[in-house]
Amino acid sequence: MNHQRSSGILLHPTALPGPHGIGSLGREAYKFVDFLAAAGQAIWQILPLGPTGYGDSPYSAFSAFAGNPLLICLQKLEETGDLEPEDFDETSFPGDRIDFPSVRKFKEPLLFKAAGRFRQTADPDRQQAFVTFCADQAEWLDDYTLFKALRQQHFEQPWNLWPEDIRQRRPETLTFWRQELAETIFCLRYCQFIFYEQWMALKRYANGKGIRILGDLPIFVALDSADVWSDPEDFHLDEERRPTLVAGVPPDYFSKTGQRWGNPLYRWDRLRDRDFAWWRKRLGWALTQTDLLRIDHFRGFDACWAIPAEEKTAVNGSWMSVPGEELFRALISEMGDLPLIAEDLGVITPEVEALRDQFNLPGMKVLQFAFDSGPDNPYLPHNLQRNCVIYTGTHDNDTTLGWWESLTEDQQKSVKAYLGQDHPQIPWALIHLAMISVADLCITPLQDVLELGCEARMNRPGNPEENWSWRFSPGSLTDGLAQRLEELTRISGRAPI
């Protein structure tokens, strides 16, 4: 983080409009970058880019390194000759919500068709670029593509339900399946090559417009992932590759039983013995794709809530210390100053604050949390310090308009009193409040800029249904909206210099 005041918008690429049921890295993404530049913004914040697993959550991916092939733009594959115009219908998916099963059913066969045509007709330069990509990324790509091919072979069952010889990664078994599934593996490699080709081109375009990408890095990985299958010794698993300790958070004011997330916990002793090589590799690859990174659940680098896997709730967990200071020193020794933002929401201890401040990492302040406990509330703008990121809300919150409409009359009076307005225009009144705060960086979800209600909420934590499917409507990003945001950005001292 530099200390120039700036601002940006939170929008995951899946929420972009477009013809094929889900946002992509094509024309609409470039138009969004143009909107950000016209509106005086300096940051595009996204959610994790990995291939989504359970619940289609970006925070539950099949790999900590791979990209989500559903984001690949089909029109760009037509431009390269990997698809023909008649291969797909421009208007296949009317509607403004993502139907993930239908999108997969439509898009995955087209990507495999494109892979076959690429193999047969791509020019030598693109063929060589593909070979180079596969060689450079082999450390994660080989295991990920075999993992996904085996998952298809086993009717999309999680890997811990596969036959024992595959679960245990016996060398002769892996060799057999790499040969048996060679065609599928090639197609999966092609999808990763194309994803990163398209993503890096979009990032270069954004950077050229003065827009930096703020990515998101979950601290934990999913049990059903190539990461756990390929390196089981790095996690708390038993001899049958079943987790013995899983992640979550303890009981608190919001939940009497806490939250049992189910991610297998790291064997930090093993990671430390190898000088945190896996984390070096993971963070280094993530920072080639982004300019800044938000680290989700930062408090887990000081201590994590370890729940015995047989427990159905988080009640009987215990705190397990984590060598966070050693980890960050190892990362700094290789990469220098870390362009990270600490997601430090919730109940945070002095030890977690000390770890964050030791490495000068900005934390997060959310205005929707600011009005429920009086003038000492740490999220109120008058209590902030410069080195932080202020949000009206996050992907886990309701939209600001939805939040406002859910407040009681007395709660609304408290907000009005702080704003000094009897009839505030919500959500723009809170956007204005965030913009004029002392926080170095201000991030606003696009839903708030568009003044959308709870129907546009991205995620409802604890509710596994109908999350992550919101998309904004074509034509929403008008010149007038860009001008309004640019004026506010300029008067609050956040316009690019």
Coordinates of C-alpha atoms in Angstrom, one line a residue:
M1 CA 0.0 0.0 0.0
N2 CA 1.3 3.4 -0.9
H3 CA -0.1 6.4 1.0
Q4 CA -1.7 8.3 -1.8
R5 CA -5.4 8.6 -1.2
S6 CA -7.4 6.5 -3.7
S7 CA -10.6 4.7 -4.2
G8 CA -12.0 1.7 -6.1
I9 CA -14.9 -0.6 -6.7
L10 CA -15.5 -4.2 -5.6
L11 CA -16.9 -6.4 -8.4
H12 CA -16.2 -10.0 -9.2
P13 CA -15.8 -10.7 -12.9
T14 CA -18.7 -13.3 -12.8
A15 CA -21.0 -10.4 -12.1
L16 CA -20.3 -8.7 -15.4
P17 CA -23.0 -8.7 -18.0
G18 CA -22.7 -10.7 -21.2
P19 CA -24.4 -13.3 -23.4
H20 CA -23.3 -16.7 -22.0
G21 CA -24.8 -16.8 -18.6
I22 CA -21.8 -15.6 -16.6
G23 CA -19.4 -12.6 -16.7
S24 CA -16.2 -13.2 -18.7
L25 CA -12.8 -11.7 -19.4
G26 CA -14.1 -10.2 -22.7
R27 CA -15.6 -7.0 -24.0
E28 CA -17.7 -6.2 -20.8
A29 CA -14.6 -6.5 -18.6
Y30 CA -12.7 -4.0 -20.7
K31 CA -15.7 -1.6 -20.7
F32 CA -15.8 -1.9 -16.9
V33 CA -12.1 -0.9 -16.7
D34 CA -13.0 2.1 -18.9
F35 CA -15.8 3.1 -16.5
L36 CA -13.4 2.9 -13.6
A37 CA -10.9 5.2 -15.3
A38 CA -13.6 7.7 -16.3
A39 CA -14.9 7.7 -12.7
G40 CA -11.5 8.5 -11.3
Q41 CA -11.0 5.1 -9.6
A42 CA -7.6 3.5 -9.1
I43 CA -8.6 0.0 -7.9
W44 CA -10.7 -2.9 -9.1
Q45 CA -11.2 -5.3 -6.3
I46 CA -12.2 -8.9 -7.2
L47 CA -12.9 -12.1 -5.3
P48 CA -10.7 -15.2 -5.7
L49 CA -10.3 -16.3 -9.3
G50 CA -10.0 -20.1 -8.7
P51 CA -12.3 -22.8 -10.2
T52 CA -15.2 -23.0 -7.8
G53 CA -16.2 -26.1 -6.0
Y54 CA -18.9 -26.6 -3.4
G55 CA -21.7 -24.0 -3.6
D56 CA -19.8 -22.3 -6.4
S57 CA -18.1 -20.1 -3.8
P58 CA -14.9 -18.4 -4.9
Y59 CA -13.6 -19.3 -1.4
S60 CA -14.0 -23.0 -2.0
A61 CA -11.9 -23.7 -5.0
F62 CA -10.5 -26.9 -6.5
S63 CA -7.1 -25.3 -6.6
A64 CA -5.2 -22.4 -4.9
F65 CA -3.4 -21.8 -8.2
A66 CA -5.7 -22.6 -11.1
G67 CA -8.1 -20.1 -12.7
N68 CA -11.8 -20.5 -13.3
P69 CA -12.4 -21.6 -16.9
L70 CA -16.0 -20.4 -16.8
L71 CA -14.6 -16.9 -17.0
I72 CA -13.0 -17.5 -20.4
C73 CA -14.5 -15.3 -23.1
L74 CA -15.8 -17.4 -26.0
Q75 CA -15.7 -14.4 -28.4
K76 CA -12.0 -14.1 -27.9
L77 CA -11.6 -17.8 -28.7
E78 CA -13.4 -17.0 -32.0
E79 CA -10.9 -14.2 -32.6
T80 CA -8.0 -16.6 -32.2
G81 CA -9.6 -19.3 -34.4
D82 CA -10.1 -21.8 -31.6
L83 CA -13.9 -21.5 -32.1
E84 CA -16.1 -20.8 -35.1
P85 CA -19.1 -18.3 -35.0
E86 CA -21.6 -21.2 -35.4
D87 CA -20.1 -23.0 -32.4
F88 CA -22.1 -20.9 -29.9
D89 CA -25.2 -18.8 -29.7
E90 CA -24.8 -15.1 -28.7
T91 CA -28.1 -15.1 -26.8
S92 CA -27.9 -18.5 -25.1
F93 CA -28.6 -17.2 -21.6
P94 CA -31.2 -14.5 -21.0
G95 CA -31.7 -13.3 -17.4
D96 CA -29.6 -11.6 -14.8
R97 CA -28.6 -14.5 -12.4
I98 CA -26.0 -17.1 -12.9
D99 CA -27.3 -20.7 -13.3
F100 CA -23.9 -22.4 -12.6
P101 CA -24.9 -26.0 -13.7
S102 CA -26.4 -24.7 -17.0
V103 CA -23.4 -22.5 -17.6
R104 CA -21.1 -25.5 -17.1
K105 CA -23.2 -27.7 -19.4
F106 CA -23.0 -25.1 -22.1
K107 CA -19.5 -23.8 -21.8
E108 CA -17.3 -26.8 -20.9
P109 CA -17.9 -28.8 -24.1
L110 CA -17.1 -25.6 -26.1
L111 CA -13.8 -25.2 -24.3
F112 CA -12.9 -28.8 -25.0
K113 CA -13.8 -28.3 -28.6
A114 CA -11.6 -25.2 -28.7
A115 CA -8.8 -27.2 -27.2
G116 CA -9.0 -29.8 -30.0
R117 CA -9.0 -27.1 -32.7
F118 CA -6.1 -25.3 -31.0
R119 CA -4.2 -28.6 -31.1
Q120 CA -4.8 -29.0 -34.8
T121 CA -4.7 -25.5 -36.2
A122 CA -3.0 -23.0 -33.8
D123 CA 0.0 -21.3 -35.3
P124 CA 3.6 -22.2 -34.1
D125 CA 3.9 -19.1 -31.8
R126 CA 0.7 -19.9 -29.9
Q127 CA 1.7 -23.6 -29.7
Q128 CA 5.0 -22.6 -28.3
A129 CA 3.4 -20.2 -25.8
F130 CA 1.2 -23.1 -24.6
V131 CA 4.2 -25.4 -24.2
T132 CA 6.1 -22.7 -22.3
F133 CA 3.1 -22.1 -20.0
C134 CA 2.8 -25.8 -19.2
A135 CA 6.5 -26.1 -18.4
D136 CA 6.6 -22.9 -16.3
Q137 CA 3.5 -23.9 -14.2
A138 CA 4.1 -27.6 -14.1
E139 CA 4.6 -27.6 -10.3
W140 CA 0.9 -27.0 -9.8
L141 CA -0.6 -27.6 -13.3
D142 CA 0.3 -31.3 -13.6
D143 CA -1.4 -32.2 -10.3
Y144 CA -4.4 -30.0 -10.9
T145 CA -5.2 -31.2 -14.4
L146 CA -4.8 -34.9 -13.3
F147 CA -7.0 -34.2 -10.3
K148 CA -9.8 -32.6 -12.4
A149 CA -9.5 -35.4 -15.0
L150 CA -9.8 -38.0 -12.3
R151 CA -12.8 -36.2 -10.8
Q152 CA -14.6 -36.4 -14.1
Q153 CA -13.6 -40.1 -14.3
H154 CA -15.2 -40.7 -10.9
F155 CA -18.5 -38.8 -11.7
E156 CA -17.4 -35.6 -9.8
Q157 CA -17.0 -37.4 -6.5
P158 CA -14.6 -35.8 -4.0
W159 CA -11.1 -37.3 -4.1
N160 CA -11.4 -38.8 -0.6
L161 CA -14.1 -41.1 -2.0
W162 CA -11.9 -42.4 -4.8
P163 CA -10.3 -45.9 -4.8
E164 CA -7.5 -46.2 -2.2
D165 CA -4.6 -46.4 -4.8
I166 CA -5.6 -43.0 -6.3
R167 CA -6.3 -41.5 -2.9
Q168 CA -2.8 -42.6 -1.7
R169 CA -1.2 -41.4 -5.0
R170 CA 0.7 -44.6 -5.7
P171 CA 3.2 -43.8 -8.4
E172 CA 2.2 -46.6 -10.8
T173 CA -1.5 -45.6 -10.5
L174 CA -0.7 -42.0 -11.3
T175 CA 1.4 -43.0 -14.3
F176 CA -1.5 -45.2 -15.6
W177 CA -4.1 -42.5 -15.3
R178 CA -1.9 -39.8 -16.8
Q179 CA -1.7 -42.0 -19.9
E180 CA -5.3 -43.1 -19.8
L181 CA -6.7 -39.5 -19.4
A182 CA -4.1 -37.8 -21.6
E183 CA -6.7 -36.2 -23.9
T184 CA -8.7 -34.8 -21.1
I185 CA -5.6 -33.5 -19.3
F186 CA -4.5 -31.7 -22.5
C187 CA -7.9 -29.9 -22.7
L188 CA -7.7 -28.9 -19.0
R189 CA -4.2 -27.6 -19.6
Y190 CA -5.5 -25.6 -22.5
C191 CA -8.2 -24.1 -20.4
Q192 CA -5.7 -22.9 -17.9
F193 CA -3.4 -21.5 -20.6
I194 CA -6.4 -19.6 -22.1
F195 CA -7.6 -18.3 -18.8
Y196 CA -4.3 -16.8 -17.9
E197 CA -3.7 -15.5 -21.4
Q198 CA -7.0 -13.6 -21.2
W199 CA -6.7 -12.6 -17.6
M200 CA -3.1 -11.2 -17.9
A201 CA -4.2 -9.3 -21.1
L202 CA -7.0 -7.7 -19.1
K203 CA -4.7 -6.9 -16.2
R204 CA -2.3 -5.2 -18.6
Y205 CA -5.1 -3.1 -20.1
A206 CA -6.3 -2.1 -16.6
N207 CA -2.8 -1.2 -15.5
G208 CA -2.3 0.9 -18.6
K209 CA -5.5 2.8 -17.6
G210 CA -4.1 3.5 -14.2
I211 CA -6.2 0.8 -12.5
R212 CA -4.6 -1.7 -10.1
I213 CA -6.1 -5.1 -9.4
L214 CA -6.8 -5.9 -5.8
G215 CA -7.1 -9.7 -5.5
D216 CA -8.3 -11.9 -2.7
L217 CA -6.4 -14.8 -1.1
P218 CA -8.3 -17.2 1.2
I219 CA -6.1 -18.4 4.1
F220 CA -7.4 -22.0 3.9
V221 CA -7.9 -24.3 1.0
A222 CA -10.8 -26.7 0.4
L223 CA -10.6 -30.3 1.4
D224 CA -11.8 -31.3 -2.1
S225 CA -8.9 -29.7 -3.9
A226 CA -5.8 -30.6 -5.8
D227 CA -3.8 -28.9 -3.1
V228 CA -4.8 -31.3 -0.4
W229 CA -4.8 -34.4 -2.6
S230 CA -1.3 -33.7 -4.0
D231 CA 0.3 -32.6 -0.7
P232 CA -1.6 -34.4 2.1
E233 CA 1.4 -34.3 4.5
D234 CA 0.9 -30.5 4.7
F235 CA -2.5 -30.9 6.4
H236 CA -3.9 -32.6 9.5
L237 CA -5.1 -35.8 7.8
D238 CA -5.1 -39.4 9.1
E239 CA -3.6 -42.4 7.3
E240 CA -6.8 -42.7 5.2
R241 CA -6.5 -39.1 4.1
R242 CA -9.4 -38.0 6.2
P243 CA -9.1 -34.7 8.1
T244 CA -8.5 -34.8 11.8
L245 CA -8.7 -31.1 12.5
V246 CA -10.8 -28.6 10.6
A247 CA -11.1 -24.8 10.5
G248 CA -13.8 -22.5 11.8
V249 CA -14.5 -19.9 14.5
P250 CA -15.6 -20.3 18.1
P251 CA -19.1 -19.5 19.5
D252 CA -19.7 -15.8 19.8
Y253 CA -22.5 -13.2 20.0
F254 CA -23.7 -14.1 16.5
S255 CA -23.7 -17.9 16.8
K256 CA -24.0 -20.1 20.0
T257 CA -22.3 -23.0 18.2
G258 CA -19.7 -21.0 16.2
Q259 CA -18.9 -21.8 12.6
R260 CA -17.5 -25.1 11.4
W261 CA -16.0 -24.4 8.0
G262 CA -14.5 -27.8 7.4
N263 CA -11.2 -26.8 5.7
P264 CA -8.4 -29.0 6.8
L265 CA -5.8 -27.2 8.9
Y266 CA -2.2 -26.8 7.8
R267 CA 0.6 -28.7 9.4
W268 CA 2.5 -25.5 10.1
D269 CA 5.4 -27.5 11.5
R270 CA 6.0 -29.1 8.1
L271 CA 5.5 -25.9 6.2
R272 CA 8.0 -24.1 8.5
D273 CA 10.6 -27.0 8.1
R274 CA 10.6 -26.2 4.3
D275 CA 10.9 -22.5 4.9
F276 CA 7.2 -22.0 3.9
A277 CA 8.0 -23.0 0.3
W278 CA 4.3 -23.6 -0.5
W279 CA 3.2 -20.2 0.7
R280 CA 6.1 -18.5 -1.2
K281 CA 4.9 -20.2 -4.3
R282 CA 1.2 -19.5 -3.7
L283 CA 1.7 -15.8 -2.9
G284 CA 4.2 -15.3 -5.7
W285 CA 1.8 -16.7 -8.3
A286 CA -1.1 -14.7 -6.9
L287 CA 0.9 -11.4 -7.1
T288 CA 1.7 -12.1 -10.8
Q289 CA -2.1 -11.9 -11.4
T290 CA -2.8 -8.9 -9.1
D291 CA -1.2 -5.7 -7.8
L292 CA -2.5 -6.0 -4.3
L293 CA -4.0 -8.8 -2.2
R294 CA -6.5 -9.0 0.5
I295 CA -5.7 -11.8 2.9
D296 CA -8.9 -13.4 4.1
H297 CA -9.2 -14.4 7.8
F298 CA -6.0 -12.7 8.8
R299 CA -6.4 -13.6 12.4
G300 CA -5.7 -17.2 11.4
F301 CA -2.0 -16.3 11.0
D302 CA -1.8 -15.7 14.8
A303 CA -3.9 -18.6 15.9
C304 CA -6.7 -20.6 14.3
W305 CA -9.7 -22.4 15.8
A306 CA -9.0 -26.1 15.5
I307 CA -12.1 -28.3 15.6
P308 CA -11.8 -32.1 15.8
A309 CA -13.2 -33.3 12.5
E310 CA -15.7 -35.6 14.1
E311 CA -17.4 -32.6 15.9
K312 CA -20.6 -31.4 14.2
T313 CA -20.2 -27.8 15.5
A314 CA -17.4 -25.5 16.4
V315 CA -18.1 -25.6 20.2
N316 CA -15.4 -28.1 21.2
G317 CA -12.5 -26.5 19.2
S318 CA -9.4 -24.9 20.7
W319 CA -6.9 -22.2 19.7
M320 CA -3.9 -23.5 17.8
S321 CA -0.9 -21.1 17.5
V322 CA 0.4 -20.3 14.0
P323 CA 3.9 -19.0 13.2
G324 CA 2.6 -16.0 11.4
E325 CA 5.6 -13.8 12.2
E326 CA 8.0 -16.3 10.8
L327 CA 5.9 -16.8 7.7
F328 CA 5.7 -13.1 6.9
R329 CA 9.4 -12.6 7.5
A330 CA 10.1 -15.5 5.1
L331 CA 7.8 -13.9 2.5
I332 CA 9.4 -10.5 2.9
S333 CA 12.9 -12.0 2.5
E334 CA 12.0 -13.2 -0.9
M335 CA 9.5 -10.6 -2.2
G336 CA 10.3 -7.4 -0.3
D337 CA 7.5 -5.3 1.1
L338 CA 4.2 -7.2 0.8
P339 CA 1.3 -5.4 -0.9
L340 CA -1.3 -7.0 1.4
I341 CA -4.5 -5.9 3.1
A342 CA -5.4 -7.8 6.3
E343 CA -9.0 -8.9 6.6
D344 CA -9.2 -8.2 10.3
L345 CA -13.0 -8.1 10.8
G346 CA -14.7 -9.7 13.8
V347 CA -13.3 -10.3 17.2
I348 CA -9.6 -9.5 16.9
T349 CA -7.2 -9.9 19.8
P350 CA -4.3 -7.5 20.6
E351 CA -1.9 -10.2 19.4
V352 CA -3.5 -10.2 15.9
E353 CA -3.4 -6.4 15.8
A354 CA 0.3 -6.5 16.8
L355 CA 1.0 -9.0 14.0
R356 CA -0.8 -6.8 11.5
D357 CA 0.9 -3.6 12.7
Q358 CA 4.4 -5.2 12.9
F359 CA 4.3 -5.6 9.1
N360 CA 2.5 -2.3 8.5
L361 CA -0.5 -4.0 6.9
P362 CA -3.7 -2.0 6.5
G363 CA -6.8 -3.5 8.0
M364 CA -10.5 -3.2 7.0
K365 CA -13.2 -0.9 8.3
V366 CA -16.8 -1.4 7.3
L367 CA -19.3 1.3 7.7
Q368 CA -22.3 -1.0 8.1
F369 CA -20.7 -2.2 11.4
A370 CA -20.1 1.4 12.6
F371 CA -23.4 2.5 14.2
D372 CA -24.3 -0.1 16.8
S373 CA -22.2 0.8 19.8
G374 CA -21.7 4.5 20.3
P375 CA -19.0 7.0 19.5
D376 CA -16.1 4.6 20.4
N377 CA -17.0 2.2 17.6
P378 CA -13.7 1.5 15.8
Y379 CA -15.4 1.6 12.4
L380 CA -16.7 5.2 12.7
P381 CA -14.7 7.5 10.5
H382 CA -13.6 9.8 13.3
N383 CA -11.8 6.8 14.9
L384 CA -9.9 5.7 11.8
Q385 CA -6.2 6.0 11.1
R386 CA -4.8 6.5 7.6
N387 CA -3.4 3.1 7.1
C388 CA -6.6 1.2 6.5
V389 CA -9.2 0.4 3.9
I390 CA -12.8 1.7 4.4
Y391 CA -15.7 -0.1 2.8
T392 CA -19.4 0.7 2.8
G393 CA -19.9 -3.1 2.9
T394 CA -18.2 -6.3 1.6
H395 CA -19.3 -9.3 -0.5
D396 CA -20.6 -10.9 2.8
N397 CA -22.8 -7.9 3.7
D398 CA -26.1 -7.0 2.4
T399 CA -26.0 -4.1 0.0
T400 CA -26.0 -0.7 1.8
L401 CA -29.6 0.0 0.7
G402 CA -30.7 -3.5 1.8
W403 CA -28.9 -2.9 5.2
W404 CA -30.6 0.5 5.6
E405 CA -34.0 -0.9 4.9
S406 CA -33.5 -3.7 7.5
L407 CA -32.7 -1.2 10.3
T408 CA -35.2 -0.3 13.0
E409 CA -36.4 3.3 13.2
D410 CA -34.1 3.9 16.2
Q411 CA -31.1 2.5 14.4
Q412 CA -31.8 4.7 11.4
K413 CA -32.0 7.7 13.7
S414 CA -28.4 6.9 14.9
V415 CA -27.1 6.9 11.4
K416 CA -29.0 10.1 10.5
A417 CA -27.6 11.8 13.6
Y418 CA -24.0 10.9 12.6
L419 CA -24.6 12.0 9.1
G420 CA -26.3 15.2 10.2
Q421 CA -29.1 14.6 7.7
D422 CA -32.8 14.0 8.4
H423 CA -33.3 12.5 4.9
P424 CA -30.0 10.9 3.8
Q425 CA -29.8 9.6 0.3
I426 CA -28.8 6.0 1.0
P427 CA -26.4 4.5 -0.2
W428 CA -24.7 7.6 -1.6
A429 CA -24.6 9.3 1.8
L430 CA -22.5 6.4 3.1
I431 CA -20.3 6.4 0.0
H432 CA -19.7 10.1 0.6
L433 CA -18.9 9.4 4.3
A434 CA -16.4 6.7 3.3
M435 CA -14.8 8.8 0.6
I436 CA -14.1 11.8 2.9
S437 CA -12.7 9.7 5.7
V438 CA -8.9 9.7 6.4
A439 CA -8.5 6.1 5.2
D440 CA -5.9 5.8 2.5
L441 CA -8.1 3.5 0.4
C442 CA -11.9 3.5 0.0
I443 CA -13.7 0.6 -1.7
T444 CA -17.3 0.6 -2.6
P445 CA -19.2 -2.5 -3.9
L446 CA -20.7 -1.8 -7.3
Q447 CA -24.2 -2.6 -6.0
D448 CA -23.9 0.5 -3.8
V449 CA -22.8 2.7 -6.6
L450 CA -25.9 1.4 -8.6
E451 CA -28.2 2.0 -5.5
L452 CA -29.4 -1.6 -5.5
G453 CA -31.2 -3.4 -2.7
C454 CA -31.0 -6.8 -1.1
E455 CA -31.9 -8.6 -4.3
A456 CA -28.3 -7.8 -5.5
R457 CA -26.6 -9.2 -2.4
M458 CA -23.6 -11.4 -3.4
N459 CA -23.4 -13.8 -0.4
R460 CA -25.3 -14.7 2.7
P461 CA -22.9 -16.5 5.0
G462 CA -24.3 -19.6 6.4
N463 CA -26.9 -19.9 3.7
P464 CA -25.6 -22.3 1.0
E465 CA -28.3 -21.6 -1.6
E466 CA -28.4 -18.9 -4.3
N467 CA -25.1 -17.2 -3.5
W468 CA -22.6 -15.7 -5.9
S469 CA -25.1 -15.5 -8.8
W470 CA -25.8 -11.7 -9.0
R471 CA -24.9 -9.9 -12.2
F472 CA -25.5 -6.2 -13.0
S473 CA -27.6 -5.2 -16.0
P474 CA -26.2 -4.0 -19.3
G475 CA -26.3 -0.3 -19.7
S476 CA -26.0 0.4 -15.9
L477 CA -22.6 2.1 -16.1
T478 CA -23.7 5.4 -17.6
D479 CA -21.6 8.5 -18.3
G480 CA -23.6 10.4 -15.7
L481 CA -22.8 7.8 -13.1
A482 CA -19.1 7.9 -13.9
Q483 CA -19.2 11.7 -13.7
R484 CA -21.0 11.6 -10.3
L485 CA -18.4 9.2 -8.9
E486 CA -15.5 11.2 -10.4
E487 CA -16.7 14.4 -8.8
L488 CA -16.9 12.8 -5.4
T489 CA -13.5 11.2 -5.9
R490 CA -11.9 14.5 -6.8
I491 CA -13.4 16.6 -4.0
S492 CA -12.4 14.0 -1.4
G493 CA -8.8 14.1 -2.6
R494 CA -8.7 10.5 -4.1
A495 CA -8.4 11.3 -7.8
P496 CA -5.3 10.0 -9.5
I497 CA -2.5 12.5 -9.7

